[in-house]
Coordinates of N, CA and C in Angstrom, one line a residue:
X1277 N -3.9 -25.0 -22.6 CA -3.6 -26.2 -22.7 C -4.8 -27.4 -22.0
X1278 N -5.3 -26.2 -21.1 CA -6.4 -26.6 -20.5 C -8.0 -25.8 -20.6
X1279 N -7.9 -25.1 -21.4 CA -9.1 -24.4 -22.2 C -10.2 -25.7 -22.9
X1280 N -11.2 -25.1 -23.0 CA -12.2 -26.0 -23.7 C -13.1 -26.4 -22.7
X1281 N -14.0 -26.9 -23.0 CA -14.9 -27.9 -22.1 C -15.0 -29.4 -21.6
X1282 N -14.9 -29.6 -20.7 CA -15.3 -31.3 -20.8 C -13.7 -31.9 -20.3
X1283 N -12.7 -31.1 -19.8 CA -11.8 -31.8 -19.8 C -11.7 -33.2 -19.3
X1284 N -10.5 -33.8 -19.4 CA -11.0 -35.4 -19.4 C -9.7 -35.4 -18.2
X1285 N -10.1 -35.8 -17.3 CA -8.8 -36.4 -16.0 C -8.7 -37.8 -16.2
X1286 N -7.7 -38.1 -16.6 CA -7.4 -39.9 -16.7 C -7.1 -40.3 -15.4
X1287 N -7.5 -41.9 -15.5 CA -7.9 -42.7 -14.1 C -8.4 -42.0 -13.0
X1288 N -9.6 -41.1 -13.3 CA -10.1 -41.0 -12.0 C -12.0 -40.6 -12.5
X1289 N -12.5 -41.4 -11.6 CA -13.5 -41.3 -11.7 C -14.5 -40.3 -10.8
X1290 N -15.9 -40.3 -11.4 CA -16.5 -38.8 -11.4 C -16.6 -38.5 -9.3
X1291 N -16.7 -39.7 -8.9 CA -16.9 -39.5 -7.2 C -15.6 -38.6 -6.9
X1292 N -14.6 -39.3 -7.5 CA -13.1 -38.8 -6.7 C -12.9 -37.1 -7.5
X1293 N -13.2 -36.9 -8.5 CA -13.3 -36.0 -9.1 C -14.1 -34.8 -8.1
X1294 N -15.2 -34.8 -7.9 CA -16.1 -34.0 -7.5 C -15.7 -34.2 -5.8
X1295 N -15.1 -35.0 -5.4 CA -14.9 -34.6 -3.9 C -13.9 -33.8 -3.8
X1296 N -12.6 -33.7 -4.5 CA -11.5 -33.3 -5.3 C -12.3 -31.5 -5.4
X1297 N -13.2 -31.4 -6.2 CA -13.5 -30.3 -6.3 C -14.3 -29.3 -5.2
X1298 N -14.8 -30.3 -4.2 CA -15.6 -29.8 -3.1 C -14.6 -29.3 -2.1
X1299 N -13.7 -30.2 -1.9 CA -12.3 -29.9 -0.8 C -11.9 -28.5 -1.0
X1300 N -11.1 -28.2 -2.9 CA -11.1 -27.3 -3.3 C -12.0 -25.9 -2.9
X1301 N -13.1 -26.3 -3.2 CA -14.2 -24.9 -3.3 C -13.9 -24.7 -1.7
X1302 N -14.2 -25.9 -1.3 CA -14.5 -25.4 0.7 C -12.8 -24.6 1.1
X1303 N -11.9 -25.1 0.8 CA -10.7 -24.5 1.2 C -10.4 -22.9 0.9
X1304 N -11.0 -22.8 -0.6 CA -10.8 -21.4 -1.2 C -11.8 -20.7 -0.2
X1305 N -13.1 -20.9 0.0 CA -14.0 -20.1 0.9 C -13.6 -20.0 2.1
X1306 N -13.2 -20.6 2.9 CA -12.6 -20.7 3.8 C -11.4 -20.0 3.8
X1307 N -10.5 -19.8 3.2 CA -9.5 -18.8 3.3 C -9.7 -17.9 3.4
X1308 N -10.5 -17.2 2.1 CA -10.6 -15.8 2.0 C -9.6 -14.9 1.3
X1309 N -8.6 -15.5 0.9 CA -7.4 -15.0 0.3 C -7.0 -16.1 -0.8
X1310 N -6.4 -15.5 -1.3 CA -5.7 -16.5 -2.4 C -4.8 -17.7 -2.2
X1311 N -5.0 -18.6 -2.8 CA -4.0 -19.9 -2.6 C -3.2 -20.5 -3.8
X1312 N -2.2 -20.7 -3.9 CA -1.5 -21.4 -4.7 C -1.4 -22.6 -4.6
X1313 N -1.5 -22.8 -5.7 CA -1.2 -24.7 -6.1 C -0.4 -25.3 -5.1
X1314 N 0.6 -25.1 -4.4 CA 1.4 -25.6 -3.7 C 0.4 -25.5 -2.4
X1315 N -0.1 -24.4 -1.9 CA -1.1 -24.0 -0.5 C -2.0 -25.3 -0.6
X1316 N -2.9 -25.8 -1.9 CA -3.6 -26.8 -1.8 C -3.1 -28.4 -2.2
X1317 N -1.7 -28.5 -2.9 CA -1.0 -29.6 -2.7 C -0.9 -30.1 -1.0
X1318 N -0.4 -29.0 -0.3 CA -0.1 -29.4 1.2 C -1.6 -29.9 1.5
X1319 N -2.8 -29.3 1.7 CA -3.4 -29.6 2.1 C -4.4 -30.8 1.4
X1320 N -4.5 -31.0 0.4 CA -5.0 -32.3 -0.1 C -4.2 -33.0 -0.7
X1321 N -3.0 -33.3 -0.6 CA -2.0 -34.6 -0.3 C -2.3 -35.0 -2.1
X1322 N -2.4 -34.1 -3.1 CA -2.6 -34.5 -4.1 C -2.0 -33.8 -5.5
X1323 N -1.5 -34.3 -6.7 CA -0.1 -34.0 -7.2 C -0.8 -32.3 -7.7
X1324 N 0.3 -31.7 -8.3 CA -0.2 -30.0 -8.4 C -0.8 -30.2 -9.8
X1325 N -0.4 -30.7 -10.8 CA -0.6 -31.2 -12.0 C -2.3 -31.2 -12.3
X1326 N -2.7 -32.5 -11.2 CA -4.0 -32.5 -11.0 C -5.1 -31.7 -10.8
X1327 N -4.4 -30.8 -9.2 CA -5.3 -30.0 -8.7 C -5.3 -28.9 -9.7
X1328 N -4.2 -28.6 -10.3 CA -4.5 -27.2 -11.6 C -5.5 -27.6 -12.7
X1329 N -5.4 -28.8 -12.8 CA -6.6 -29.4 -13.8 C -7.7 -28.9 -13.6
X1330 N -8.4 -29.4 -12.6 CA -9.5 -29.4 -11.6 C -10.0 -27.8 -11.4
X1331 N -8.9 -27.1 -11.0 CA -9.3 -25.9 -10.7 C -10.0 -25.1 -12.4
X1332 N -8.8 -25.4 -13.4 CA -9.4 -25.1 -14.6 C -10.4 -25.0 -14.7
X1333 N -11.0 -26.8 -14.6 CA -12.3 -26.9 -15.0 C -13.7 -26.4 -13.8
X1334 N -13.1 -25.8 -12.8 CA -14.2 -25.5 -11.9 C -14.0 -24.0 -12.4
X1335 N -13.0 -23.4 -13.0 CA -13.5 -21.8 -13.4 C -14.3 -22.2 -14.4
X1336 N -14.3 -23.0 -15.7 CA -15.0 -23.0 -16.6 C -16.5 -23.0 -16.2
X1337 N -16.3 -24.0 -15.2 CA -18.1 -24.2 -14.9 C -18.5 -23.3 -13.9
X1338 N -18.2 -22.3 -13.2 CA -18.5 -21.1 -12.7 C -18.8 -20.1 -13.8
X1339 N -17.8 -20.0 -14.7 CA -18.2 -19.4 -15.4 C -19.2 -19.3 -16.7
X1340 N -19.2 -20.6 -17.2 CA -20.4 -21.1 -17.6 C -21.6 -20.9 -17.0
X1341 N -21.8 -21.0 -15.8 CA -22.9 -21.2 -15.4 C -23.5 -19.8 -14.6
X1342 N -24.5 -19.1 -15.0 CA -25.0 -17.8 -15.1 C -25.9 -18.0 -13.3
X1343 N -26.4 -19.2 -12.7 CA -26.8 -19.4 -11.2 C -26.3 -19.4 -10.1
X1344 N -24.8 -19.4 -10.8 CA -23.9 -19.2 -9.6 C -23.4 -17.9 -9.5
X1345 N -23.2 -17.4 -8.0 CA -22.9 -15.9 -7.8 C -21.6 -16.2 -7.3
X1346 N -20.8 -17.0 -7.5 CA -19.4 -17.0 -7.3 C -18.5 -17.2 -8.5
X1347 N -17.1 -17.2 -8.6 CA -16.1 -17.6 -9.1 C -14.9 -17.5 -8.7
X1348 N -14.0 -18.1 -9.9 CA -12.5 -18.4 -9.3 C -11.7 -17.3 -10.3
X1349 N -10.7 -16.7 -9.6 CA -9.9 -15.9 -10.2 C -8.3 -16.0 -10.0
X1350 N -7.5 -15.7 -11.0 CA -6.1 -15.9 -10.9 C -5.5 -14.6 -10.3
X1351 N -4.6 -14.8 -9.4 CA -3.9 -13.7 -9.0 C -2.9 -14.1 -8.7
X1352 N -1.9 -13.6 -9.6 CA -0.2 -13.8 -9.9 C 0.1 -15.2 -9.5
X1353 N -0.6 -16.2 -10.1 CA -0.7 -17.7 -10.1 C -1.2 -18.6 -8.9
X1354 N -2.1 -17.6 -7.9 CA -2.8 -18.5 -7.1 C -4.4 -18.2 -7.0
X1355 N -4.8 -18.8 -6.5 CA -6.7 -18.7 -6.7 C -7.3 -18.4 -5.6
X1356 N -8.6 -17.1 -6.5 CA -9.5 -17.0 -4.8 C -10.8 -17.0 -5.7
X1357 N -11.9 -17.5 -4.1 CA -13.0 -17.6 -4.5 C -13.6 -16.2 -4.1
X1358 N -14.0 -15.9 -5.1 CA -14.9 -14.1 -5.3 C -16.6 -14.0 -5.8
X1359 N -16.9 -13.1 -5.2 CA -18.5 -12.7 -5.5 C -18.0 -12.7 -7.1
X1360 N -19.5 -12.7 -8.4 CA -19.3 -11.9 -9.7 C -19.6 -10.8 -9.3
X1361 N -19.1 -9.8 -10.0 CA -19.5 -8.7 -10.2 C -20.6 -7.7 -10.4
X1362 N -21.6 -8.7 -11.3 CA -23.2 -8.7 -11.4 C -24.0 -8.4 -9.9
X1363 N -23.5 -9.0 -8.8 CA -23.9 -8.8 -8.1 C -23.4 -8.0 -6.8
X1364 N -22.7 -6.9 -7.3 CA -21.7 -6.2 -6.2 C -23.1 -5.1 -5.4
X1365 N -24.1 -4.8 -6.5 CA -25.1 -3.9 -5.6 C -25.9 -4.8 -4.5
X1366 N -26.3 -6.0 -4.4 CA -26.7 -6.7 -3.5 C -25.7 -6.6 -2.2
X1367 N -24.5 -7.2 -2.5 CA -23.6 -7.2 -1.6 C -23.4 -6.0 -0.8
X1368 N -23.3 -5.0 -1.5 CA -23.2 -3.7 -1.2 C -23.9 -3.4 0.1
X1369 N -25.3 -3.7 -0.2 CA -26.6 -3.2 0.8 C -26.5 -4.2 1.5
X1370 N -26.0 -5.7 1.8 CA -26.1 -6.6 2.5 C -24.9 -5.8 3.9
X1371 N -23.9 -5.9 3.2 CA -22.8 -5.3 4.3 C -22.8 -4.3 4.6
X1372 N -23.8 -3.3 4.6 CA -23.9 -1.7 5.1 C -25.2 -2.4 6.0
X1373 N -25.8 -3.1 5.8 CA -27.2 -3.4 6.6 C -26.6 -4.1 8.2
X1374 N -25.7 -5.5 7.5 CA -24.8 -6.6 8.5 C -24.2 -5.3 9.8
X1375 N -23.4 -4.3 8.8 CA -22.4 -3.6 10.0 C -23.0 -2.7 11.1
X1376 N -24.2 -2.3 10.4 CA -25.1 -1.7 11.6 C -25.9 -2.3 12.4
X1377 N -26.4 -3.3 12.1 CA -27.2 -4.3 12.6 C -26.4 -5.1 14.0
X1378 N -24.9 -5.3 13.8 CA -24.1 -5.4 14.6 C -23.4 -4.5 15.8
X1379 N -24.0 -3.6 15.6 CA -23.7 -3.1 17.0 C -24.5 -3.0 17.6
X1380 N -23.9 -3.2 19.1 CA -24.7 -3.2 20.3 C -25.0 -1.8 21.1
X1381 N -25.6 -2.0 22.2 CA -26.5 -0.3 22.5 C -24.9 0.4 22.7
X1382 N -24.1 -0.5 23.8 CA -22.8 -0.2 24.2 C -22.2 0.4 23.1
X1383 N -21.5 -0.2 22.0 CA -21.2 0.7 21.0 C -21.6 1.6 20.2
X1384 N -22.7 1.7 20.4 CA -23.7 3.0 20.1 C -23.3 4.3 20.6
X1385 N -23.6 3.9 22.3 CA -23.0 4.9 23.0 C -21.7 5.4 22.5
X1386 N -20.8 4.2 22.5 CA -19.2 5.0 22.8 C -18.9 5.5 21.4
X1387 N -19.8 4.8 20.3 CA -19.3 5.9 19.1 C -19.9 7.0 19.0
X1388 N -21.2 7.5 19.6 CA -21.8 8.5 19.8 C -20.7 9.4 20.2
X1389 N -20.0 9.0 21.7 CA -19.3 9.9 22.5 C -17.6 10.4 21.3
X1390 N -17.5 9.2 20.8 CA -16.2 9.5 20.4 C -16.2 10.6 18.8
X1391 N -17.5 10.6 18.6 CA -18.0 11.2 17.4 C -17.7 13.0 17.3
X1392 N -18.3 12.8 18.9 CA -18.5 14.3 19.5 C -17.5 15.0 20.3
X1393 N -16.6 14.0 20.3 CA -15.4 14.6 21.5 C -14.0 13.9 21.2
X1394 N -14.0 13.6 19.7 CA -12.8 12.8 19.4 C -11.8 13.9 19.2
X1395 N -10.1 14.2 19.7 CA -9.5 12.9 20.3 C -10.1 12.6 21.5
X1396 N -10.4 11.3 21.8 CA -10.9 11.2 23.3 C -10.2 10.0 23.9
X1397 N -10.1 9.5 25.1 CA -9.3 8.3 25.4 C -10.3 7.4 26.2
X1398 N -10.4 6.6 26.1 CA -10.7 5.2 26.5 C -11.3 5.4 27.9
X1399 N -10.7 6.1 29.0 CA -10.9 6.3 30.0 C -11.7 7.8 30.2
X1400 N -11.7 8.6 29.3 CA -12.7 9.7 28.7 C -14.0 9.0 28.8
X1401 N -14.1 7.8 27.4 CA -15.4 7.3 27.5 C -15.8 6.8 28.7
X1402 N -15.3 6.2 29.4 CA -15.7 5.1 30.1 C -16.4 6.4 31.3
X1403 N -15.6 7.3 31.3 CA -16.1 8.5 32.6 C -17.5 8.7 32.2
X1404 N -17.6 9.6 30.6 CA -19.0 9.6 30.1 C -20.5 8.8 30.3
X1405 N -19.9 7.3 30.3 CA -21.2 6.1 30.0 C -21.0 5.9 31.5
X1406 N -20.5 6.3 32.4 CA -20.3 5.7 33.5 C -20.1 4.2 33.7
X1407 N -19.6 3.3 32.8 CA -19.3 2.0 32.4 C -18.1 1.7 31.8
X1408 N -17.6 0.5 31.7 CA -16.4 0.3 30.9 C -16.4 -0.1 29.6
X1409 N -15.8 0.7 28.7 CA -16.2 0.5 27.1 C -15.0 -0.1 26.3
X1410 N -14.5 -0.7 27.2 CA -13.4 -1.6 26.3 C -14.0 -2.7 25.3
X1411 N -14.7 -3.5 25.7 CA -14.8 -4.1 24.9 C -16.0 -3.8 23.3
X1412 N -16.5 -2.7 23.4 CA -17.3 -1.9 22.7 C -16.2 -1.1 21.3
X1413 N -15.3 -0.4 22.3 CA -14.5 0.2 21.6 C -13.6 -0.7 20.5
X1414 N -13.2 -1.7 21.1 CA -12.5 -3.2 20.2 C -13.7 -3.3 19.0
X1415 N -14.9 -3.2 19.4 CA -16.0 -3.6 18.3 C -16.2 -2.7 16.9
X1416 N -15.7 -1.8 17.8 CA -16.0 -0.2 16.9 C -14.4 0.0 16.0
X1417 N -13.4 -0.8 16.4 CA -12.0 -0.7 15.2 C -12.4 -1.6 14.8
X1418 N -13.0 -2.6 14.7 CA -13.0 -4.2 14.3 C -13.7 -3.9 13.3
X1419 N -15.2 -2.6 12.8 CA -15.7 -2.4 12.2 C -14.9 -1.6 11.5
X1420 N -14.1 -0.8 11.4 CA -13.7 0.3 11.0 C -14.0 1.5 11.1
X1421 N -14.8 1.5 12.4 CA -15.9 3.0 12.4 C -14.8 4.0 13.4
X1422 N -14.2 3.6 14.0 CA -13.1 4.4 15.0 C -11.6 3.9 14.6
X1423 N -10.8 4.6 15.1 CA -9.2 4.2 14.9 C -8.2 5.1 15.7
X1424 N -7.1 4.4 15.9 CA -6.3 5.2 17.0 C -5.7 6.6 16.0
X1425 N -5.7 7.5 17.0 CA -5.4 9.1 16.4 C -4.1 9.6 16.5
X1426 N -3.4 9.1 17.8 CA -2.5 9.3 18.4 C -2.6 9.0 19.7
X1427 N -1.5 9.7 20.5 CA -1.3 9.3 22.4 C -1.5 10.7 22.9
X1428 N -2.2 10.7 24.1 CA -1.8 11.5 25.0 C -1.2 11.9 25.4
X1429 N -0.5 13.2 25.4 CA 0.8 13.0 26.3 C 1.0 13.3 27.6
X1430 N 0.8 12.1 28.4 CA 0.5 12.2 29.8 C 1.0 11.1 30.3
X1431 N 1.3 10.5 31.5 CA 2.0 9.1 31.8 C 1.4 8.3 31.6
X1432 N 1.9 7.3 30.9 CA 1.1 6.1 30.5 C 0.6 6.3 29.1
X1433 N 0.6 7.4 28.3 CA 0.2 7.7 26.7 C -1.0 7.1 26.3
X1434 N -2.2 7.0 26.9 CA -3.0 6.6 26.4 C -3.8 6.7 24.9
X1435 N -3.9 6.0 24.4 CA -4.4 6.0 22.8 C -5.6 6.5 22.9
X1436 N -5.5 7.9 22.0 CA -6.5 8.7 21.5 C -7.4 8.1 20.2
X1437 N -8.7 8.5 20.3 CA -10.0 7.5 19.5 C -10.7 8.4 18.5
X1438 N -10.7 8.3 17.4 CA -11.1 9.1 16.6 C -12.4 8.5 15.5
X1439 N -13.4 8.9 14.6 CA -13.8 8.4 13.8 C -13.2 7.9 12.7
X1440 N -13.7 7.3 11.8 CA -12.7 6.8 10.5 C -13.7 7.5 8.9
X1441 N -13.2 7.8 7.7 CA -14.6 7.8 6.7 C -15.0 7.0 6.2
X1442 N -14.9 5.7 7.0 CA -15.8 4.5 6.7 C -17.0 4.9 7.9
X1443 N -16.8 5.4 8.9 CA -18.0 6.1 9.8 C -18.9 7.3 8.6
X1444 N -18.3 8.0 8.6 CA -18.8 8.8 7.7 C -19.7 8.2 6.4
X1445 N -19.6 7.5 5.7 CA -20.0 6.9 4.8 C -21.0 5.9 5.5
X1446 N -20.9 5.2 6.2 CA -22.1 4.8 7.1 C -23.3 5.5 7.3
X1447 N -23.2 6.5 7.9 CA -23.9 7.2 8.3 C -24.2 8.8 7.6
X1448 N -23.4 8.4 6.3 CA -24.1 9.1 5.0 C -23.7 10.8 5.6
X1449 N -22.6 11.3 6.5 CA -22.1 12.4 6.6 C -20.6 12.8 5.3
X1450 N -20.7 13.9 5.1 CA -20.0 14.6 4.0 C -18.6 14.9 4.9
X1451 N -18.7 15.3 6.2 CA -18.0 16.0 7.5 C -18.5 15.7 8.8
X1452 N -17.4 15.7 9.7 CA -17.6 16.0 11.0 C -18.9 17.3 11.4
X1453 N -18.7 18.1 10.5 CA -19.6 19.4 10.5 C -21.3 19.4 10.8
X1454 N -21.5 18.1 10.2 CA -22.9 18.0 9.8 C -23.9 17.0 11.2
X1455 N -22.4 16.7 11.8 CA -23.3 15.9 13.0 C -23.9 17.1 13.9
X1456 N -25.2 16.8 14.5 CA -26.2 17.9 15.2 C -25.4 18.5 16.6
X1457 N -25.9 19.6 16.6 CA -25.1 19.9 17.6 C -25.8 19.4 19.1
X1458 N -24.8 19.1 20.0 CA -24.8 18.1 20.8 C -23.8 18.2 22.1
X1459 N -24.7 18.6 23.2 CA -23.5 18.8 24.7 C -23.4 17.3 25.5
X1460 N -23.0 16.4 25.3 CA -22.5 15.5 25.9 C -22.6 15.3 27.6
X1461 N -21.9 16.2 28.1 CA -21.9 16.8 29.4 C -23.2 17.4 29.9
X1462 N -24.0 18.4 29.4 CA -25.0 19.2 29.8 C -26.1 18.8 29.6
X1463 N -26.5 17.7 28.5 CA -28.1 17.4 28.3 C -28.2 16.0 29.4
X1464 N -29.7 16.4 29.3 CA -30.0 14.8 30.0 C -29.9 13.5 29.1
X1465 N -29.6 12.1 29.5 CA -29.6 11.3 28.3 C -30.5 11.3 27.4
X1466 N -31.7 11.6 27.9 CA -32.9 11.2 26.8 C -32.9 12.0 25.5
X1467 N -32.5 13.3 26.1 CA -32.4 14.3 24.9 C -31.4 14.1 24.1
X1468 N -30.3 13.4 24.9 CA -28.9 13.0 23.7 C -29.1 11.8 22.9
X1469 N -30.2 10.9 23.5 CA -30.4 9.9 22.7 C -31.0 10.2 21.6
X1470 N -32.2 11.1 21.8 CA -33.0 11.5 20.8 C -31.9 11.8 19.4
X1471 N -31.1 13.0 19.8 CA -30.2 13.7 18.9 C -29.6 12.9 18.1
X1472 N -29.0 12.0 19.0 CA -28.3 10.9 18.5 C -28.9 10.1 16.9
X1473 N -30.3 9.6 17.7 CA -30.5 8.9 16.4 C -31.1 9.3 15.5
X1474 N -31.9 10.7 15.6 CA -32.3 11.7 14.4 C -31.4 11.7 13.3
X1475 N -29.6 11.8 13.5 CA -28.9 12.3 12.6 C -27.9 11.3 12.4
X1476 N -27.5 10.7 13.1 CA -25.9 10.2 13.4 C -26.4 8.2 13.4
X1477 N -27.4 7.8 14.1 CA -27.7 6.3 14.5 C -29.3 6.5 14.4
X1478 N -30.0 5.6 13.6 CA -30.7 4.9 14.0 C -30.9 4.1 14.6
X1479 N -31.3 3.9 15.9 CA -31.2 3.2 17.1 C -32.1 1.9 16.7
X1480 N -33.4 1.7 15.8 CA -33.8 0.9 15.7 C -33.4 -0.3 14.7
X1481 N -32.6 0.6 13.9 CA -32.1 -0.5 12.7 C -30.8 -0.9 13.7
X1482 N -30.3 -0.5 14.6 CA -28.9 -0.9 14.9 C -28.9 -2.4 15.6
X1483 N -30.2 -2.7 16.5 CA -30.6 -3.6 17.1 C -30.9 -4.7 16.7

């Protein structure tokens, strides 16, 4: 019904139509999740039929313009703004680089301790580092580099942390056996940092 180029929207000038397109694009971008026509109606206070026609026109514009890196897809009657498949390689490189660069020194230290001593509690991580690690651990959880793997059966049942499959992918390890031999309790800090940077984390890339 709405296929074809140059869909005409009665009683709407270009300024109004472009304003609605801009608003729809902004809502889809900000959401990051599929939005239904009703979602858009609620935010834009426009008729559902009008929004549907405009979105269809936007879909065609994205699909017919090779210089745009995004498009709108339909998922079970809802609409989502996504990147085009031909740009997936560049996006994956960017995401991998950003994930590493966003790690602080505290996060790097905590991640190394967890990798070698897992499963391990936050209290034990704090003891090894000599400082609090709560924020660093939260950051690593958000980055999907560590996860809760159980509870220590002592009073309070503290969380036990371990690394994830994403950790292995990020640091190009087939399994944890590929981590270099390291005694976090017995070696001095300089030796520890040197060995970690050689295999597990390139410190300079992460800063």
